[in-house]
Amino acid sequence: MRKLIVAGNWKMNKTLQEGIDLARAVNEKINGQKALVVLCTPFIHLSEVKKVITKSSLFLGAQNCSSKSAGAYTGETSASMIKSTGADYVIIGHSERRAYFKETDKTLNNKIRLALENELIPIYCCGEVLPEREAGKHFDVVQSQINEGLFSLSNKEFSKVVIAYEPVWAIGTGLNATPEQAQEMHAYIRDLIDDKYGKSVAGDTTIQYGGSCKPANAKELFAQPDVDGGLIGGASLSEEDFIAIVNSI
Ligand code: PEP
């Protein structure tokens, strides 16, 4: 069965104490909603945030993991370290990592494999930049990201992955994709999965939308048949906005 998942990506925000307070406030308001909820915190928050999560539909996630499994890689954090904090999810291939840290689809494929080996659910981000959309290349870009990043996985491995479609021009800009634009791309992604892994896997894959999702537009976006929740940046930093988004599923 396809899961509906709303994940908050805190990015590089919140001190440890602020993060614990936010997680505690979200935890208190989780109460029988339809969607699973994930808090993707900075690494240093993970184990402390885990302690305040008591609701069974609230999960912990990281925002990145190393493409190496262990060893002399100063400053890196491995998938097994993340798992050991009690996290269950990890965002892989966020556009900020692709742009600022030059992460390639090949590197991201390594990260996906390490996440899966360590029983973390990868939330794999894909999406085009504005000039690519304006040139009508958005489908090709997303196809290539999914192909290179994910399609070497076995059927069993792939069925554990969550995909987040995040048009880069919509991230943090206040300019969200229209529900029709989101649905069009999500349906396209599901068709790609169908061609590669078959109808049942495609039907069960969670495809989140991300990009300036907020309480005012979440309901319409989530009402689209192929939009299975969201990856929320800015609005996840406010407990009220984040819960309003979760409640709009
Ligand atoms: C994100 O960073 O994944 C994101 C969707 O950010 P925002 O909601 O702020 O656009």
PDB file of C-alpha atoms and ligand atoms in Angstrom:
ATOM      1  CA  MET A   1       0.000   0.000   0.000  1.00  0.00           C
ATOM      2  CA  ARG A   2       1.252   3.442  -0.912  1.00  0.00           C
ATOM      3  CA  LYS A   3       2.150   5.517   2.140  1.00  0.00           C
ATOM      4  CA  LEU A   4       1.435   9.224   2.474  1.00  0.00           C
ATOM      5  CA  ILE A   5       4.456  10.903   4.014  1.00  0.00           C
ATOM      6  CA  VAL A   6       5.068  14.502   5.054  1.00  0.00           C
ATOM      7  CA  ALA A   7       8.716  15.150   5.900  1.00  0.00           C
ATOM      8  CA  GLY A   8      10.142  18.345   7.352  1.00  0.00           C
ATOM      9  CA  ASN A   9      13.606  19.315   6.178  1.00  0.00           C
ATOM     10  CA  TRP A  10      14.996  21.677   8.793  1.00  0.00           C
ATOM     11  CA  LYS A  11      18.152  22.283   6.734  1.00  0.00           C
ATOM     12  CA  MET A  12      20.861  24.126   8.709  1.00  0.00           C
ATOM     13  CA  ASN A  13      18.455  25.736  11.147  1.00  0.00           C
ATOM     14  CA  LYS A  14      17.735  25.484  14.883  1.00  0.00           C
ATOM     15  CA  THR A  15      20.139  25.151  17.753  1.00  0.00           C
ATOM     16  CA  LEU A  16      19.954  21.844  19.580  1.00  0.00           C
ATOM     17  CA  GLN A  17      17.605  23.245  22.239  1.00  0.00           C
ATOM     18  CA  GLU A  18      15.368  24.911  19.641  1.00  0.00           C
ATOM     19  CA  GLY A  19      15.232  21.684  17.682  1.00  0.00           C
ATOM     20  CA  ILE A  20      14.217  19.648  20.710  1.00  0.00           C
ATOM     21  CA  ASP A  21      11.482  22.182  21.491  1.00  0.00           C
ATOM     22  CA  LEU A  22      10.157  22.067  17.931  1.00  0.00           C
ATOM     23  CA  ALA A  23      10.195  18.270  17.837  1.00  0.00           C
ATOM     24  CA  ARG A  24       8.403  18.103  21.176  1.00  0.00           C
ATOM     25  CA  ALA A  25       5.726  20.515  19.942  1.00  0.00           C
ATOM     26  CA  VAL A  26       5.202  18.513  16.732  1.00  0.00           C
ATOM     27  CA  ASN A  27       5.104  15.255  18.668  1.00  0.00           C
ATOM     28  CA  GLU A  28       2.329  16.632  20.894  1.00  0.00           C
ATOM     29  CA  LYS A  29       0.172  17.514  17.889  1.00  0.00           C
ATOM     30  CA  ILE A  30       0.504  14.210  16.085  1.00  0.00           C
ATOM     31  CA  ASN A  31      -2.799  12.549  16.617  1.00  0.00           C
ATOM     32  CA  GLY A  32      -4.225  10.067  14.154  1.00  0.00           C
ATOM     33  CA  GLN A  33      -3.406  11.977  10.953  1.00  0.00           C
ATOM     34  CA  LYS A  34      -3.465  10.052   7.662  1.00  0.00           C
ATOM     35  CA  ALA A  35       0.165  10.752   6.794  1.00  0.00           C
ATOM     36  CA  LEU A  36       3.331   9.460   8.359  1.00  0.00           C
ATOM     37  CA  VAL A  37       5.468  12.369   9.517  1.00  0.00           C
ATOM     38  CA  VAL A  38       9.263  12.575   9.422  1.00  0.00           C
ATOM     39  CA  LEU A  39      11.500  15.183  11.025  1.00  0.00           C
ATOM     40  CA  CYS A  40      14.741  15.479   9.055  1.00  0.00           C
ATOM     41  CA  THR A  41      17.049  17.276  11.439  1.00  0.00           C
ATOM     42  CA  PRO A  42      20.714  18.259  11.371  1.00  0.00           C
ATOM     43  CA  PHE A  43      22.983  15.366  12.450  1.00  0.00           C
ATOM     44  CA  ILE A  44      23.717  16.805  15.874  1.00  0.00           C
ATOM     45  CA  HIS A  45      19.997  16.866  16.767  1.00  0.00           C
ATOM     46  CA  LEU A  46      19.195  13.291  15.831  1.00  0.00           C
ATOM     47  CA  SER A  47      19.677  11.325  19.031  1.00  0.00           C
ATOM     48  CA  GLU A  48      18.185  14.044  21.260  1.00  0.00           C
ATOM     49  CA  VAL A  49      15.153  14.516  19.021  1.00  0.00           C
ATOM     50  CA  LYS A  50      14.655  10.754  19.023  1.00  0.00           C
ATOM     51  CA  LYS A  51      14.136  10.921  22.796  1.00  0.00           C
ATOM     52  CA  VAL A  52      11.126  13.232  22.517  1.00  0.00           C
ATOM     53  CA  ILE A  53       9.338  11.250  19.807  1.00  0.00           C
ATOM     54  CA  THR A  54       6.617   9.120  21.372  1.00  0.00           C
ATOM     55  CA  LYS A  55       4.019   8.898  18.587  1.00  0.00           C
ATOM     56  CA  SER A  56       4.070   5.819  16.393  1.00  0.00           C
ATOM     57  CA  SER A  57       3.494   7.772  13.163  1.00  0.00           C
ATOM     58  CA  LEU A  58       6.325  10.239  13.818  1.00  0.00           C
ATOM     59  CA  PHE A  59       9.783   9.303  12.534  1.00  0.00           C
ATOM     60  CA  LEU A  60      13.274  10.705  12.530  1.00  0.00           C
ATOM     61  CA  GLY A  61      15.423  11.350   9.459  1.00  0.00           C
ATOM     62  CA  ALA A  62      18.754  12.862   8.467  1.00  0.00           C
ATOM     63  CA  GLN A  63      19.349  15.257   5.571  1.00  0.00           C
ATOM     64  CA  ASN A  64      22.337  13.526   4.018  1.00  0.00           C
ATOM     65  CA  CYS A  65      24.756  10.668   4.583  1.00  0.00           C
ATOM     66  CA  SER A  66      28.286   9.936   3.458  1.00  0.00           C
ATOM     67  CA  SER A  67      28.962   8.029   0.245  1.00  0.00           C
ATOM     68  CA  LYS A  68      31.615   6.071   2.209  1.00  0.00           C
ATOM     69  CA  SER A  69      30.776   3.396   4.728  1.00  0.00           C
ATOM     70  CA  ALA A  70      33.453   4.191   7.366  1.00  0.00           C
ATOM     71  CA  GLY A  71      37.044   5.298   7.832  1.00  0.00           C
ATOM     72  CA  ALA A  72      39.293   8.312   7.456  1.00  0.00           C
ATOM     73  CA  TYR A  73      36.777  10.783   6.009  1.00  0.00           C
ATOM     74  CA  THR A  74      36.990  13.745   8.354  1.00  0.00           C
ATOM     75  CA  GLY A  75      33.706  15.499   8.925  1.00  0.00           C
ATOM     76  CA  GLU A  76      31.544  12.843   7.297  1.00  0.00           C
ATOM     77  CA  THR A  77      28.611  10.996   8.873  1.00  0.00           C
ATOM     78  CA  SER A  78      27.883   7.463   7.737  1.00  0.00           C
ATOM     79  CA  ALA A  79      24.553   5.771   7.166  1.00  0.00           C
ATOM     80  CA  SER A  80      25.292   3.305   9.986  1.00  0.00           C
ATOM     81  CA  MET A  81      25.970   6.202  12.401  1.00  0.00           C
ATOM     82  CA  ILE A  82      22.649   7.766  11.415  1.00  0.00           C
ATOM     83  CA  LYS A  83      20.843   4.483  11.930  1.00  0.00           C
ATOM     84  CA  SER A  84      22.422   4.119  15.367  1.00  0.00           C
ATOM     85  CA  THR A  85      20.670   7.328  16.534  1.00  0.00           C
ATOM     86  CA  GLY A  86      17.266   5.744  15.934  1.00  0.00           C
ATOM     87  CA  ALA A  87      16.634   7.478  12.603  1.00  0.00           C
ATOM     88  CA  ASP A  88      14.678   5.633   9.920  1.00  0.00           C
ATOM     89  CA  TYR A  89      14.907   8.010   6.953  1.00  0.00           C
ATOM     90  CA  VAL A  90      17.580   9.968   5.123  1.00  0.00           C
ATOM     91  CA  ILE A  91      17.189  12.633   2.422  1.00  0.00           C
ATOM     92  CA  ILE A  92      19.522  11.943  -0.495  1.00  0.00           C
ATOM     93  CA  GLY A  93      20.242  14.224  -3.430  1.00  0.00           C
ATOM     94  CA  HIS A  94      18.589  17.408  -2.209  1.00  0.00           C
ATOM     95  CA  SER A  95      19.116  20.112  -4.832  1.00  0.00           C
ATOM     96  CA  GLU A  96      21.165  22.150  -2.355  1.00  0.00           C
ATOM     97  CA  ARG A  97      23.594  19.240  -2.036  1.00  0.00           C
ATOM     98  CA  ARG A  98      23.667  18.776  -5.793  1.00  0.00           C
ATOM     99  CA  ALA A  99      24.321  22.494  -6.363  1.00  0.00           C
ATOM    100  CA  TYR A 100      26.595  23.520  -3.476  1.00  0.00           C
ATOM    101  CA  PHE A 101      28.434  20.258  -2.831  1.00  0.00           C
ATOM    102  CA  LYS A 102      28.532  19.022  -6.431  1.00  0.00           C
ATOM    103  CA  GLU A 103      26.920  15.693  -5.646  1.00  0.00           C
ATOM    104  CA  THR A 104      26.472  13.670  -8.800  1.00  0.00           C
ATOM    105  CA  ASP A 105      23.913  10.973  -9.541  1.00  0.00           C
ATOM    106  CA  LYS A 106      26.717   8.400  -9.274  1.00  0.00           C
ATOM    107  CA  THR A 107      27.660   9.566  -5.755  1.00  0.00           C
ATOM    108  CA  LEU A 108      24.002   9.654  -4.845  1.00  0.00           C
ATOM    109  CA  ASN A 109      23.581   6.086  -6.042  1.00  0.00           C
ATOM    110  CA  ASN A 110      26.343   5.047  -3.582  1.00  0.00           C
ATOM    111  CA  LYS A 111      24.557   6.895  -0.809  1.00  0.00           C
ATOM    112  CA  ILE A 112      21.256   5.210  -1.648  1.00  0.00           C
ATOM    113  CA  ARG A 113      22.935   1.794  -1.474  1.00  0.00           C
ATOM    114  CA  LEU A 114      24.559   2.558   1.872  1.00  0.00           C
ATOM    115  CA  ALA A 115      21.280   3.883   3.248  1.00  0.00           C
ATOM    116  CA  LEU A 116      19.452   0.717   2.210  1.00  0.00           C
ATOM    117  CA  GLU A 117      22.217  -1.546   3.551  1.00  0.00           C
ATOM    118  CA  ASN A 118      21.763   0.197   6.899  1.00  0.00           C
ATOM    119  CA  GLU A 119      17.991  -0.059   6.838  1.00  0.00           C
ATOM    120  CA  LEU A 120      17.397   3.617   6.303  1.00  0.00           C
ATOM    121  CA  ILE A 121      14.633   4.666   3.921  1.00  0.00           C
ATOM    122  CA  PRO A 122      16.109   7.057   1.344  1.00  0.00           C
ATOM    123  CA  ILE A 123      14.037  10.070   0.303  1.00  0.00           C
ATOM    124  CA  TYR A 124      15.596  10.641  -3.115  1.00  0.00           C
ATOM    125  CA  CYS A 125      15.181  14.185  -4.443  1.00  0.00           C
ATOM    126  CA  CYS A 126      14.927  15.036  -8.115  1.00  0.00           C
ATOM    127  CA  GLY A 127      13.868  18.119 -10.018  1.00  0.00           C
ATOM    128  CA  GLU A 128      14.809  20.592 -12.689  1.00  0.00           C
ATOM    129  CA  VAL A 129      16.178  24.138 -12.486  1.00  0.00           C
ATOM    130  CA  LEU A 130      14.244  27.012 -14.083  1.00  0.00           C
ATOM    131  CA  PRO A 131      16.172  27.227 -17.388  1.00  0.00           C
ATOM    132  CA  GLU A 132      15.609  23.483 -17.868  1.00  0.00           C
ATOM    133  CA  ARG A 133      11.856  23.896 -17.388  1.00  0.00           C
ATOM    134  CA  GLU A 134      11.784  26.918 -19.655  1.00  0.00           C
ATOM    135  CA  ALA A 135      13.596  24.923 -22.326  1.00  0.00           C
ATOM    136  CA  GLY A 136      11.051  22.099 -21.983  1.00  0.00           C
ATOM    137  CA  LYS A 137      13.738  19.723 -20.669  1.00  0.00           C
ATOM    138  CA  HIS A 138      12.225  19.019 -17.241  1.00  0.00           C
ATOM    139  CA  PHE A 139      11.038  15.502 -18.048  1.00  0.00           C
ATOM    140  CA  ASP A 140      14.438  14.527 -19.474  1.00  0.00           C
ATOM    141  CA  VAL A 141      16.262  15.942 -16.446  1.00  0.00           C
ATOM    142  CA  VAL A 142      14.101  14.079 -13.957  1.00  0.00           C
ATOM    143  CA  GLN A 143      14.260  10.891 -16.001  1.00  0.00           C
ATOM    144  CA  SER A 144      18.047  11.026 -16.008  1.00  0.00           C
ATOM    145  CA  GLN A 145      18.268  11.714 -12.249  1.00  0.00           C
ATOM    146  CA  ILE A 146      15.982   8.796 -11.482  1.00  0.00           C
ATOM    147  CA  ASN A 147      17.628   6.502 -13.974  1.00  0.00           C
ATOM    148  CA  GLU A 148      21.175   7.175 -12.742  1.00  0.00           C
ATOM    149  CA  GLY A 149      20.364   7.456  -9.067  1.00  0.00           C
ATOM    150  CA  LEU A 150      17.888   4.623  -8.612  1.00  0.00           C
ATOM    151  CA  PHE A 151      17.340   2.296 -11.519  1.00  0.00           C
ATOM    152  CA  SER A 152      20.299   0.037 -10.791  1.00  0.00           C
ATOM    153  CA  LEU A 153      18.455  -1.105  -7.659  1.00  0.00           C
ATOM    154  CA  SER A 154      16.732  -4.465  -7.551  1.00  0.00           C
ATOM    155  CA  ASN A 155      12.963  -4.606  -7.361  1.00  0.00           C
ATOM    156  CA  LYS A 156      13.151  -5.322  -3.643  1.00  0.00           C
ATOM    157  CA  GLU A 157      15.590  -2.485  -2.973  1.00  0.00           C
ATOM    158  CA  PHE A 158      13.660   0.029  -5.054  1.00  0.00           C
ATOM    159  CA  SER A 159      10.417  -0.716  -3.274  1.00  0.00           C
ATOM    160  CA  LYS A 160      11.899   0.779  -0.077  1.00  0.00           C
ATOM    161  CA  VAL A 161      12.704   4.140  -1.681  1.00  0.00           C
ATOM    162  CA  VAL A 162      10.642   7.329  -1.371  1.00  0.00           C
ATOM    163  CA  ILE A 163      10.963   9.900  -4.174  1.00  0.00           C
ATOM    164  CA  ALA A 164      10.587  13.648  -3.700  1.00  0.00           C
ATOM    165  CA  TYR A 165       9.939  15.713  -6.813  1.00  0.00           C
ATOM    166  CA  GLU A 166      11.279  19.162  -6.024  1.00  0.00           C
ATOM    167  CA  PRO A 167      11.414  21.628  -8.890  1.00  0.00           C
ATOM    168  CA  VAL A 168      14.469  23.671  -7.912  1.00  0.00           C
ATOM    169  CA  TRP A 169      12.821  26.935  -8.996  1.00  0.00           C
ATOM    170  CA  ALA A 170      10.181  26.337  -6.321  1.00  0.00           C
ATOM    171  CA  ILE A 171      12.499  25.632  -3.391  1.00  0.00           C
ATOM    172  CA  GLY A 172      12.555  28.450  -0.883  1.00  0.00           C
ATOM    173  CA  THR A 173      11.298  30.907  -3.495  1.00  0.00           C
ATOM    174  CA  GLY A 174       7.643  31.152  -2.478  1.00  0.00           C
ATOM    175  CA  LEU A 175       6.787  30.030  -6.005  1.00  0.00           C
ATOM    176  CA  ASN A 176       5.261  26.548  -5.855  1.00  0.00           C
ATOM    177  CA  ALA A 177       4.517  24.302  -8.818  1.00  0.00           C
ATOM    178  CA  THR A 178       0.835  24.409  -9.665  1.00  0.00           C
ATOM    179  CA  PRO A 179      -1.087  21.285  -8.667  1.00  0.00           C
ATOM    180  CA  GLU A 180      -1.325  20.472 -12.404  1.00  0.00           C
ATOM    181  CA  GLN A 181       2.445  20.816 -12.921  1.00  0.00           C
ATOM    182  CA  ALA A 182       3.097  18.628  -9.889  1.00  0.00           C
ATOM    183  CA  GLN A 183       0.575  15.980 -10.968  1.00  0.00           C
ATOM    184  CA  GLU A 184       1.970  15.917 -14.502  1.00  0.00           C
ATOM    185  CA  MET A 185       5.517  15.236 -13.274  1.00  0.00           C
ATOM    186  CA  HIS A 186       4.469  12.774 -10.564  1.00  0.00           C
ATOM    187  CA  ALA A 187       2.446  10.758 -13.084  1.00  0.00           C
ATOM    188  CA  TYR A 188       5.457  10.797 -15.418  1.00  0.00           C
ATOM    189  CA  ILE A 189       7.739   9.507 -12.631  1.00  0.00           C
ATOM    190  CA  ARG A 190       5.251   6.776 -11.778  1.00  0.00           C
ATOM    191  CA  ASP A 191       5.181   5.736 -15.441  1.00  0.00           C
ATOM    192  CA  LEU A 192       8.984   5.491 -15.461  1.00  0.00           C
ATOM    193  CA  ILE A 193       8.817   3.233 -12.404  1.00  0.00           C
ATOM    194  CA  ASP A 194       6.075   1.166 -14.022  1.00  0.00           C
ATOM    195  CA  ASP A 195       8.233   0.630 -17.133  1.00  0.00           C
ATOM    196  CA  LYS A 196      11.210  -0.442 -15.031  1.00  0.00           C
ATOM    197  CA  TYR A 197       9.705  -2.291 -12.041  1.00  0.00           C
ATOM    198  CA  GLY A 198       6.066  -2.933 -12.967  1.00  0.00           C
ATOM    199  CA  LYS A 199       2.661  -1.660 -11.974  1.00  0.00           C
ATOM    200  CA  SER A 200       2.562  -2.950  -8.447  1.00  0.00           C
ATOM    201  CA  VAL A 201       5.874  -1.335  -7.393  1.00  0.00           C
ATOM    202  CA  ALA A 202       4.939   1.887  -9.220  1.00  0.00           C
ATOM    203  CA  GLY A 203       1.547   1.990  -7.527  1.00  0.00           C
ATOM    204  CA  ASP A 204       3.115   1.527  -4.105  1.00  0.00           C
ATOM    205  CA  THR A 205       5.887   4.132  -4.482  1.00  0.00           C
ATOM    206  CA  THR A 206       5.485   7.276  -2.404  1.00  0.00           C
ATOM    207  CA  ILE A 207       6.217  10.373  -4.512  1.00  0.00           C
ATOM    208  CA  GLN A 208       6.334  13.548  -2.435  1.00  0.00           C
ATOM    209  CA  TYR A 209       6.129  17.079  -3.744  1.00  0.00           C
ATOM    210  CA  GLY A 210       8.559  19.711  -2.427  1.00  0.00           C
ATOM    211  CA  GLY A 211       8.931  23.404  -3.185  1.00  0.00           C
ATOM    212  CA  SER A 212       7.299  26.259  -1.254  1.00  0.00           C
ATOM    213  CA  CYS A 213       4.606  23.985   0.098  1.00  0.00           C
ATOM    214  CA  LYS A 214       2.688  25.816   2.827  1.00  0.00           C
ATOM    215  CA  PRO A 215      -0.662  25.622   4.609  1.00  0.00           C
ATOM    216  CA  ALA A 216      -2.289  27.755   1.893  1.00  0.00           C
ATOM    217  CA  ASN A 217      -1.395  25.456  -1.014  1.00  0.00           C
ATOM    218  CA  ALA A 218      -0.830  22.027   0.558  1.00  0.00           C
ATOM    219  CA  LYS A 219      -4.405  20.798   0.313  1.00  0.00           C
ATOM    220  CA  GLU A 220      -4.645  21.354  -3.437  1.00  0.00           C
ATOM    221  CA  LEU A 221      -1.217  19.846  -4.087  1.00  0.00           C
ATOM    222  CA  PHE A 222      -1.901  16.773  -1.930  1.00  0.00           C
ATOM    223  CA  ALA A 223      -5.305  16.268  -3.560  1.00  0.00           C
ATOM    224  CA  GLN A 224      -3.570  15.272  -6.809  1.00  0.00           C
ATOM    225  CA  PRO A 225      -3.776  11.511  -7.367  1.00  0.00           C
ATOM    226  CA  ASP A 226      -0.032  11.001  -7.746  1.00  0.00           C
ATOM    227  CA  VAL A 227       1.110  13.402  -5.010  1.00  0.00           C
ATOM    228  CA  ASP A 228       1.655  11.333  -1.874  1.00  0.00           C
ATOM    229  CA  GLY A 229       2.651  13.987   0.624  1.00  0.00           C
ATOM    230  CA  GLY A 230       5.402  16.540   0.753  1.00  0.00           C
ATOM    231  CA  LEU A 231       8.969  17.415   1.607  1.00  0.00           C
ATOM    232  CA  ILE A 232       8.676  20.683   3.458  1.00  0.00           C
ATOM    233  CA  GLY A 233      11.546  23.120   3.999  1.00  0.00           C
ATOM    234  CA  GLY A 234      10.804  26.596   5.361  1.00  0.00           C
ATOM    235  CA  ALA A 235       7.326  25.790   6.653  1.00  0.00           C
ATOM    236  CA  SER A 236       8.640  22.856   8.705  1.00  0.00           C
ATOM    237  CA  LEU A 237      10.433  25.306  10.997  1.00  0.00           C
ATOM    238  CA  SER A 238       7.135  26.481  12.416  1.00  0.00           C
ATOM    239  CA  GLU A 239       5.209  23.878  14.366  1.00  0.00           C
ATOM    240  CA  GLU A 240       1.886  25.515  13.454  1.00  0.00           C
ATOM    241  CA  ASP A 241       2.554  25.655   9.716  1.00  0.00           C
ATOM    242  CA  PHE A 242       4.024  22.171   9.622  1.00  0.00           C
ATOM    243  CA  ILE A 243       1.111  20.604  11.467  1.00  0.00           C
ATOM    244  CA  ALA A 244      -1.358  22.532   9.296  1.00  0.00           C
ATOM    245  CA  ILE A 245       0.356  21.003   6.252  1.00  0.00           C
ATOM    246  CA  VAL A 246       0.226  17.510   7.784  1.00  0.00           C
ATOM    247  CA  ASN A 247      -3.451  18.042   8.584  1.00  0.00           C
ATOM    248  CA  SER A 248      -4.231  19.039   5.023  1.00  0.00           C
ATOM    249  CA  ILE A 249      -3.725  15.473   3.777  1.00  0.00           C
TER     250      ILE A 249
HETATM  251  C1  PEP B   1      13.201  21.710   0.558  1.00  0.00           C
HETATM  252  O1  PEP B   1      14.199  22.249   0.963  1.00  0.00           O
HETATM  253  O2  PEP B   1      13.173  20.485   0.365  1.00  0.00           O
HETATM  254  C2  PEP B   1      12.024  22.539   0.313  1.00  0.00           C
HETATM  255  C3  PEP B   1      11.012  22.027  -0.317  1.00  0.00           C
HETATM  256  O3  PEP B   1      12.110  23.844   0.770  1.00  0.00           O
HETATM  257  P1  PEP B   1      10.908  24.908   0.817  1.00  0.00           P
HETATM  258  O4  PEP B   1       9.690  24.179   1.340  1.00  0.00           O
HETATM  259  O5  PEP B   1      11.378  25.968   1.747  1.00  0.00           O
HETATM  260  O6  PEP B   1      10.697  25.387  -0.574  1.00  0.00           O
END
